[in-house]
CSV table of C-alpha atoms in Angstrom, one decimal:
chain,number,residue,atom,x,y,z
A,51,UNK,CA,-43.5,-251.0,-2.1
A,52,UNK,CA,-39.9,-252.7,-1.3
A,53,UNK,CA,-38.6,-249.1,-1.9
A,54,UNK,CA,-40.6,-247.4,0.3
A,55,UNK,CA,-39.5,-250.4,3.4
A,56,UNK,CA,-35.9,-249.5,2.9
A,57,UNK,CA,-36.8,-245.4,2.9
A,58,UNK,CA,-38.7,-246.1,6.5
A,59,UNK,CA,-35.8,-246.0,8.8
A,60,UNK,CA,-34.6,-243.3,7.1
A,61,UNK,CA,-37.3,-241.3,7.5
A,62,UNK,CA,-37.9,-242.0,11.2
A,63,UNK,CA,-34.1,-241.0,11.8
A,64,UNK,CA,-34.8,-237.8,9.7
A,65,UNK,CA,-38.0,-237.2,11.8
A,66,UNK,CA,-36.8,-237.7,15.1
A,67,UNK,CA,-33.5,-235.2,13.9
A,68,UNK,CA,-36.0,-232.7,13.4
A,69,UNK,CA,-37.4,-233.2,16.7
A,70,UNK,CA,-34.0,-233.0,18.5
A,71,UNK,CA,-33.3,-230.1,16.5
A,72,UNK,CA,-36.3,-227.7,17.7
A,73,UNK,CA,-35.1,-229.3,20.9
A,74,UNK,CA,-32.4,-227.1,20.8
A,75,UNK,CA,-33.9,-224.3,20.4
A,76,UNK,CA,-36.3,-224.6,23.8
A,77,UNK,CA,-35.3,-222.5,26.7
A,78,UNK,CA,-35.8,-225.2,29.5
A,79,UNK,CA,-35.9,-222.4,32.0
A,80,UNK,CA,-39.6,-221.0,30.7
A,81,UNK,CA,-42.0,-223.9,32.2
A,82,UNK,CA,-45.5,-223.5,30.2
A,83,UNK,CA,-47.1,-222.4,32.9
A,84,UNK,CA,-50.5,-224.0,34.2
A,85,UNK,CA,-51.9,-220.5,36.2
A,86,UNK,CA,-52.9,-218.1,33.3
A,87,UNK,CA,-56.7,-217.8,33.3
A,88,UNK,CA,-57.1,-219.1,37.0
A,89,UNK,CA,-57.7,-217.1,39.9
A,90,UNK,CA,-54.9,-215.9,41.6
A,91,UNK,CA,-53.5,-218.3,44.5
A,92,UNK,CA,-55.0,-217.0,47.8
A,93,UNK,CA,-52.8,-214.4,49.1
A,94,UNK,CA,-52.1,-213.1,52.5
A,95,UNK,CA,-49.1,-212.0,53.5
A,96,UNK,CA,-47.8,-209.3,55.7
A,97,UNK,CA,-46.0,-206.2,54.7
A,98,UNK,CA,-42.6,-205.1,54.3
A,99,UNK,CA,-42.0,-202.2,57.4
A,100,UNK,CA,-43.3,-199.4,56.3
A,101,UNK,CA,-45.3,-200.9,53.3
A,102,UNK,CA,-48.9,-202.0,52.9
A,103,UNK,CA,-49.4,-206.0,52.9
A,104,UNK,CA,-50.8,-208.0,50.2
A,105,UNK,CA,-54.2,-209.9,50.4
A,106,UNK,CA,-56.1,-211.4,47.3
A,107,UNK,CA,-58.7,-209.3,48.1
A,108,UNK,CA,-56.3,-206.5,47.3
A,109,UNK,CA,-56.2,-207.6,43.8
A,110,UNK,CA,-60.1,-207.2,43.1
A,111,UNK,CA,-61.6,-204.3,41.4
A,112,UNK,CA,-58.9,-203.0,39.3
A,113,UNK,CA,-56.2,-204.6,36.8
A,114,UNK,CA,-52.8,-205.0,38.2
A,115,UNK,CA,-49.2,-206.5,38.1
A,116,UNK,CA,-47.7,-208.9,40.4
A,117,UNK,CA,-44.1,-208.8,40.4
A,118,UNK,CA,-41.7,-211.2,42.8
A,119,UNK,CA,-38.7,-210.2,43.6
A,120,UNK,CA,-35.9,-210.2,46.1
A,121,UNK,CA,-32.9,-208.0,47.4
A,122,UNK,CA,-30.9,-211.2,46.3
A,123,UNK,CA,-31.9,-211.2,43.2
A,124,UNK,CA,-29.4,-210.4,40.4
A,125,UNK,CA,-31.8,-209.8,37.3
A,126,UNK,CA,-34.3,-208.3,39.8
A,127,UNK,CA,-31.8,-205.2,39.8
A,128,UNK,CA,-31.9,-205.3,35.9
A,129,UNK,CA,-35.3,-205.1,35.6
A,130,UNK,CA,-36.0,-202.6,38.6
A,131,UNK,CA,-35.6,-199.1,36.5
A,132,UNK,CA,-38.3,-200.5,34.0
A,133,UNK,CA,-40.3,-201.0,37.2
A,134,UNK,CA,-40.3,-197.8,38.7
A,135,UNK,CA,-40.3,-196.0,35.0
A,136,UNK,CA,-43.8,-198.0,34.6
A,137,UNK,CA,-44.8,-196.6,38.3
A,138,UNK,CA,-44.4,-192.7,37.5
A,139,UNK,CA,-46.7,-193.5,34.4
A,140,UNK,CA,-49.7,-194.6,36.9
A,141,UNK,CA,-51.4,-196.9,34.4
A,142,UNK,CA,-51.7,-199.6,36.6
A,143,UNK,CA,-50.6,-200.7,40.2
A,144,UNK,CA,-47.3,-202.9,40.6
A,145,UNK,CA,-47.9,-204.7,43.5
A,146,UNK,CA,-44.4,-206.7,44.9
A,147,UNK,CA,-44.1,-210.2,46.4
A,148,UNK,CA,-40.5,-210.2,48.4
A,149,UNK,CA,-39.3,-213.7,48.1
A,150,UNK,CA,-37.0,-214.8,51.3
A,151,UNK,CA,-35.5,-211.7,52.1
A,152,UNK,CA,-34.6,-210.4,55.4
A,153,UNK,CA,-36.6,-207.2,55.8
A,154,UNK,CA,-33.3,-204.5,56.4
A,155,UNK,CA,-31.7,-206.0,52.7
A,156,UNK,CA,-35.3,-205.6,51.3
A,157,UNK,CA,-35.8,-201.6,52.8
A,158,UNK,CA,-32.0,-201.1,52.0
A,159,UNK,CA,-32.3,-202.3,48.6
A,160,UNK,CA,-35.1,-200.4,47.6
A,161,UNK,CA,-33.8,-197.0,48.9
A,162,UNK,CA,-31.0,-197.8,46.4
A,163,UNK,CA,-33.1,-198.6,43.6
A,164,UNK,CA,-36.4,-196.6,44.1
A,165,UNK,CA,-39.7,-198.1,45.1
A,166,UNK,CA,-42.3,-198.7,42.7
A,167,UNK,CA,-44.5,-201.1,44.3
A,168,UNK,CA,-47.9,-199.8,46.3
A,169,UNK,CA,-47.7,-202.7,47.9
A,170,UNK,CA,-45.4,-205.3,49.3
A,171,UNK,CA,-46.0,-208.7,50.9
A,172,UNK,CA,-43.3,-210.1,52.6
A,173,UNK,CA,-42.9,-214.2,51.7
A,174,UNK,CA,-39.9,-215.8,53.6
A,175,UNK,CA,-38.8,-219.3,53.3
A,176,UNK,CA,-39.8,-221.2,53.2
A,177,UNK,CA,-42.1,-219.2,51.1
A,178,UNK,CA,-45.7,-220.7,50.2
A,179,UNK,CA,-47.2,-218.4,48.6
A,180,UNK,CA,-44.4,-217.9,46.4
A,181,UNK,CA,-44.8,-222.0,45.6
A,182,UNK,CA,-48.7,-221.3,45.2
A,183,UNK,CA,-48.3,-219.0,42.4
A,184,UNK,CA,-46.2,-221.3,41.0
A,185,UNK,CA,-42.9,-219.5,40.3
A,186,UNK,CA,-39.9,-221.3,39.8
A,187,UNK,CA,-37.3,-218.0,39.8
A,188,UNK,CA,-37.5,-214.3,40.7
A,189,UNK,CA,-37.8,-212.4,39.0
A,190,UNK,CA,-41.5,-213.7,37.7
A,191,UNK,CA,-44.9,-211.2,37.0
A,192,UNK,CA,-48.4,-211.5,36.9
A,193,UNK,CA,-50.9,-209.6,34.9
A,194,UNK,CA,-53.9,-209.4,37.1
A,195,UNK,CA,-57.2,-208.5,35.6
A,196,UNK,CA,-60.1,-207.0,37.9
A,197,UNK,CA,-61.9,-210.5,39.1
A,198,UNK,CA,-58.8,-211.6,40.5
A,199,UNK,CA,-57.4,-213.8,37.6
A,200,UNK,CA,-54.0,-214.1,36.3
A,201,UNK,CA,-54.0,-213.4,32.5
A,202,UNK,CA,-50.7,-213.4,31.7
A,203,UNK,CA,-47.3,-214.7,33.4
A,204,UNK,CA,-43.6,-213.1,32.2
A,205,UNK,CA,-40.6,-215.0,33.8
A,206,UNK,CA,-37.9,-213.4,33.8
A,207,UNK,CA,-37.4,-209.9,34.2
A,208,UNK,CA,-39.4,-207.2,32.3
A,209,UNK,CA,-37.7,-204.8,29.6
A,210,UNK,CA,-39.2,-201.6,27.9
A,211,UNK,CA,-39.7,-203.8,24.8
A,212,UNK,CA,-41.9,-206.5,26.9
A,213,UNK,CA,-43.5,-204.2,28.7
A,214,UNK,CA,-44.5,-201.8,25.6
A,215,UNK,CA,-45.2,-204.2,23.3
A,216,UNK,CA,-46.3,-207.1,25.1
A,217,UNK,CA,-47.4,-206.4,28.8
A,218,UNK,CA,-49.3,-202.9,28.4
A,219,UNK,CA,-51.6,-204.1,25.5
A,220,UNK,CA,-52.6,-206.8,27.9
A,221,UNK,CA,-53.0,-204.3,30.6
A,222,UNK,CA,-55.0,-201.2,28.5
A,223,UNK,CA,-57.1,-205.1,27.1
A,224,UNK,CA,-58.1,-205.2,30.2
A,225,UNK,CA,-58.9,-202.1,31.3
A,226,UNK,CA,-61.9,-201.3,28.9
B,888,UNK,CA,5.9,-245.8,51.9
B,889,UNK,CA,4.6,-244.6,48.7
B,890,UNK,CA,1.9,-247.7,48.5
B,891,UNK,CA,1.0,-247.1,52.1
B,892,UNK,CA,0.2,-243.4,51.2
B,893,UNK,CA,-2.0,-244.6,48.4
B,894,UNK,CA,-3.7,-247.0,50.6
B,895,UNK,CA,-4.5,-244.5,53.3
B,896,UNK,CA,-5.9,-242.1,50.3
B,897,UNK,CA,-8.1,-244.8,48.8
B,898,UNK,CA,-9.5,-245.9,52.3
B,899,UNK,CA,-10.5,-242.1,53.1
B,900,UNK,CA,-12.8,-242.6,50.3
B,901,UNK,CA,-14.3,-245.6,52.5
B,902,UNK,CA,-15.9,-242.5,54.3
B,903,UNK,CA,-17.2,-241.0,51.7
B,904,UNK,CA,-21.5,-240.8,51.1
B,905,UNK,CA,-23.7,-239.3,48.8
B,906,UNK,CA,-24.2,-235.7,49.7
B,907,UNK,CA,-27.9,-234.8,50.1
B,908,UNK,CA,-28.8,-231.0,49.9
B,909,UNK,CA,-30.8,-231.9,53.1
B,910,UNK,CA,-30.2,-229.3,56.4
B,911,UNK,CA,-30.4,-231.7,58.8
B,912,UNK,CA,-33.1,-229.3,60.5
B,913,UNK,CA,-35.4,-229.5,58.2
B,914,UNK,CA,-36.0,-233.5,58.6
B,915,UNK,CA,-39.2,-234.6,60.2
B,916,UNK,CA,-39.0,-235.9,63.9
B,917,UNK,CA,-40.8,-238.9,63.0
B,918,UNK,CA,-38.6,-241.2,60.9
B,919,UNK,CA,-41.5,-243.0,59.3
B,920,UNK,CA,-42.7,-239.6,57.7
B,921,UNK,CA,-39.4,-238.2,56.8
B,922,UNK,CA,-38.8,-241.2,55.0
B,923,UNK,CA,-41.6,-240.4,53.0
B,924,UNK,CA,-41.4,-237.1,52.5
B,925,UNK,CA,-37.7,-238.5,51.3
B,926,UNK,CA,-39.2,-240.8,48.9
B,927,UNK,CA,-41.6,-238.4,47.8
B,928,UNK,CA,-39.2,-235.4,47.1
B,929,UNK,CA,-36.9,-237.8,44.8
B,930,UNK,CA,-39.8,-237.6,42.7
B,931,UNK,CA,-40.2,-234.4,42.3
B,932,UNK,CA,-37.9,-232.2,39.9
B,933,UNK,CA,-35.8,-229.3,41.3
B,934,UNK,CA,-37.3,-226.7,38.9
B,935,UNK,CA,-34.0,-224.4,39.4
B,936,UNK,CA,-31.7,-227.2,38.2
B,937,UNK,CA,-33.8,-229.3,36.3
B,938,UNK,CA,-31.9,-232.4,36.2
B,939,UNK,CA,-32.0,-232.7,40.2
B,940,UNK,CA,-34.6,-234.3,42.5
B,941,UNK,CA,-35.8,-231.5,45.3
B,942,UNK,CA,-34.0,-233.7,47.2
B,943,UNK,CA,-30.6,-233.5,45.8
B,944,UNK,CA,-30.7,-229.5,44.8
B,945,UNK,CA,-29.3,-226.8,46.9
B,946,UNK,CA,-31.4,-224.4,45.1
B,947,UNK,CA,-33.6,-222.0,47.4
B,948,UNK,CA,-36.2,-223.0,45.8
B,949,UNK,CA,-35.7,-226.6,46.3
B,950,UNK,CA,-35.5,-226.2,49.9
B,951,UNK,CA,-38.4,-224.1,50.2
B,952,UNK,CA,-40.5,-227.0,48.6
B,953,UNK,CA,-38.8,-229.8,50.4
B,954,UNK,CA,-40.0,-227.7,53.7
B,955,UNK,CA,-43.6,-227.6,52.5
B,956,UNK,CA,-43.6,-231.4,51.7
B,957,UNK,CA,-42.9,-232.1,55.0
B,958,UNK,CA,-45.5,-229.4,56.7
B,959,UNK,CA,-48.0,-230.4,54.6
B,960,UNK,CA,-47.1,-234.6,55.5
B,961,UNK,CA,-47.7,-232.9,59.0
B,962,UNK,CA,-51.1,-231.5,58.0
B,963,UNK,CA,-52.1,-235.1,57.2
B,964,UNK,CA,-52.3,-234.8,53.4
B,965,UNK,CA,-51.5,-238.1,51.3
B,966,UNK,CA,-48.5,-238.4,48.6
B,967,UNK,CA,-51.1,-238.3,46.1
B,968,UNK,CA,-52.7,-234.8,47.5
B,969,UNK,CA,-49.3,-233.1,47.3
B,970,UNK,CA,-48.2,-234.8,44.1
B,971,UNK,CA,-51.7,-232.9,43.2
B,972,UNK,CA,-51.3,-229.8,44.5
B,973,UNK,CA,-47.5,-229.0,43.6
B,974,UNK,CA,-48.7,-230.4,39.5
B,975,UNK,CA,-51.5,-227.5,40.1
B,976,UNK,CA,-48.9,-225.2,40.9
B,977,UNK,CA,-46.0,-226.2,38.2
B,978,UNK,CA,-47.4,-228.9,36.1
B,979,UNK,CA,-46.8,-232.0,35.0
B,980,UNK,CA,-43.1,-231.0,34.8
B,981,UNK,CA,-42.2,-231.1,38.3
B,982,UNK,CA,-43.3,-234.7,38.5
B,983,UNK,CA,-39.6,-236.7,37.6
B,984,UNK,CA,-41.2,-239.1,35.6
B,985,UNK,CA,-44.0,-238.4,32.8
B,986,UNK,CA,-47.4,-239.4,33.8
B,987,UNK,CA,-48.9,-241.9,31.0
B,988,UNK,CA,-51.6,-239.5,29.0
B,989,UNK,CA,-52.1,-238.7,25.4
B,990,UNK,CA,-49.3,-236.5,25.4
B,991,UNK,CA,-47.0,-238.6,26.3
B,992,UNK,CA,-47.9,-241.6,24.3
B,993,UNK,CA,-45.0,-241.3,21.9
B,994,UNK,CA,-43.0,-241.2,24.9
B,995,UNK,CA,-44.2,-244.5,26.3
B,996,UNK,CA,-44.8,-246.1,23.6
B,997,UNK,CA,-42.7,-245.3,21.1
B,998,UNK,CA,-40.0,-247.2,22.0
B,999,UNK,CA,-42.0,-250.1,22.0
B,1000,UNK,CA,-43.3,-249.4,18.7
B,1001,UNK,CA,-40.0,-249.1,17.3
B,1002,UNK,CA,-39.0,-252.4,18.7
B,1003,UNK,CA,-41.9,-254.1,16.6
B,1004,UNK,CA,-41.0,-252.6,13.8
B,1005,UNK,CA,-37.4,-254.0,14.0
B,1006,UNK,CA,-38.8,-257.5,14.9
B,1007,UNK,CA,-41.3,-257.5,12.0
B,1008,UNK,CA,-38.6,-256.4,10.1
B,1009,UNK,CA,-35.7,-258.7,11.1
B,1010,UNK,CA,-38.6,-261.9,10.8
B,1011,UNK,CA,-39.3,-260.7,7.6
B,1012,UNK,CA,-35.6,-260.9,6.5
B,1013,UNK,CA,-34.4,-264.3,8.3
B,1014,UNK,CA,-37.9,-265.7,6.8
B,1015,UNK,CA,-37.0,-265.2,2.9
B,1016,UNK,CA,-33.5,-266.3,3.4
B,1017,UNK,CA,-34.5,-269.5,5.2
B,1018,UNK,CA,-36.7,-270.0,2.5
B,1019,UNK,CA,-35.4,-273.2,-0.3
B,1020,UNK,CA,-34.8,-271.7,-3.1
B,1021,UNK,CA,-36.6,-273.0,-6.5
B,1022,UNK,CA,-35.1,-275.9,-7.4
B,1023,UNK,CA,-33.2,-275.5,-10.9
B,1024,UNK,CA,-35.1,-276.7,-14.2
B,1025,UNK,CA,-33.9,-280.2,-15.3
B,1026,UNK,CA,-31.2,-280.6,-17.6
B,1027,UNK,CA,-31.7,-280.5,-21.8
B,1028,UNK,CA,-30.7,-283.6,-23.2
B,1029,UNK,CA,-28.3,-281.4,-25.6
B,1030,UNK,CA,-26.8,-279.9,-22.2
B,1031,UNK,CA,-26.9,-283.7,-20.5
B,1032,UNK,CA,-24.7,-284.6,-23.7
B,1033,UNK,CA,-22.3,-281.3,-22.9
B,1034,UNK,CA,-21.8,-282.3,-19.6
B,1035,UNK,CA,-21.3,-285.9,-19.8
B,1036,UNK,CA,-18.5,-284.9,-22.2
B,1037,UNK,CA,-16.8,-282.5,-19.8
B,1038,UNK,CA,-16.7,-284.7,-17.2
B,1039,UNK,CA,-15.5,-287.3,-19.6
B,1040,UNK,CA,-12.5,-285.4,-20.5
B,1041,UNK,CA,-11.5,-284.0,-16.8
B,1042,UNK,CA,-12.5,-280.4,-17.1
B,1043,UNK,CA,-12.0,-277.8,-19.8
């Protein structure tokens, strides 16, 4: 019993070092996030020139992904050639939200890039809906299954490997 | 002339304020409100930089939720409602300080936990060493005789 006093500090100190430890391994960036399995925020938001808007009641009916991004956006132009490789396969509908951007960088920056959104809803600052979907940096996606509720969140952007072997399970899941 | 020089550079800093990430265009007209909008976004983490307040960030992202503090004090909604509505949006995580809930028991608490154990501990300590020892058994008359003796002859 006398033993076990003298171990006790010794094994808080080792359990709060394990603690610390897995600390360090946490990305602080990836904030658990509190929308998956809730309908998507209410949506309305004019479109880019020359694109179709985005309403929540565009998001009804069929499974889709929600992806924000912005001409500003550095890892935006990382993950863009997954996007419009996904488009040409036409298994499901990326839909963009264009966070704070003027509308000429936006057009200009998708003419350089490609455009694989069927839609795209302009948001500029200071950009509610961007805050009611609760994203915290572009770029962020949204797996969107036909009612209308968000069933999976990626932040940051999309790679083959996500998309292949996380995203499009999700998305074919759905689809049945 | 050189102490004169060092006085004028240490009384520039006389001038110097805390730098808020504020536009000054974004502030409420009604000083009353902006005040607590103020209050309210130095509670609320910038969830770009993490360690910031809304307040203090230059982040977009910051900014775009300092605005819709403000339009939504406009709207007539109470700290509480937008405290609400922003945790719906990001969590609990946005709020600067931890609400008290199961999860964050160990947070509160443990440091008060680990405080009693110290104190228990430290009484426990001080309270045996305060404590008389056993007073030694008497003397044998064959070690009475030994001593008397010693003492007799001045040590050794």
């Amino acid at each position: 019993m006398r033993r076990l006093v003298y171990l006790l500090p010794v094994i808080i100190v080792l359990g709060m070092a394990a603690f610390f430890y897995r600390g360090l391994h946490i990305n602080p960036s990836i904030i658990p996030p509190v929308l998956v399995n809730k309908p998507a925020p209410p949506t309305d938001l004019p479109g880019l020139p020359g694109h179709k808007g985005l309403k929540t009641a565009d998001l009804m009916g069929h499974v889709s992904v929600v992806d924000v991004f912005g001409s500003w956006c550095f890892a935006c132009a990382e993950e863009h050639p997954t996007l419009v490789a996904i488009s040409k396969t036409d298994v499901v509908p990326i839909y963009g939200i264009d966070w704070a951007d003027k509308p000429a960088d936006a057009i200009a920056w998708l003419k350089r890039h490609g455009n694989p959104y069927a839609r795209i809803g302009m948001d500029p600052s200071p950009a509610r809906t961007v805050v009611a979907w609760g994203v915290t940096g572009a770029p962020e996606s949204f797996i969107i299954d036909r009612h209308g509720i968000i069933r999976y969140k990626r932040i940051g952007p999309i790679t083959p490997d996500i998309w292949l072997h996380t995203m499009l399970p999700i998305v074919r899941e759905l689809q049945q | 002339m050189k102490r004169i020089l060092l006085l004028a550079v240490l009384l520039l800093f006389h001038f110097v304020t805390p730098a808020w990430a504020v536009d000054p265009d974004e502030k409420l007209k009604n000083p009353a409100l902006e005040l607590r909008a103020e209050r309210l976004g130095d509670g609320l983490r910038c969830l770009v930089c993490q360690g910031e307040s809304i307040e203090q960030s230059n982040a977009g992202l910051a900014k775009d939720i300092r605005v819709i503090v403000r339009q939504r004090i406009m709207e007539g909604e109470t700290n509480a409602q937008i405290k609400r509505y922003l945790v719906s949006r990001y969590g609990d995580f946005i709020l600067l300080d931890p609400p008290f809930q199961d999860r964050t028991l160990v947070l509160w608490l443990g440091p008060f936990a680990l405080l009693l154990v110290g104190l228990l501990g430290a009484g426990g300590y001080l309270r045996r060493r305060s404590r008389s020892p056993t007073p030694p058994t008497p003397l044998t008359a064959e070690e009475k005789r030994r001593l008397d003796g010693v003492m007799r002859q001045g040590g050794a």
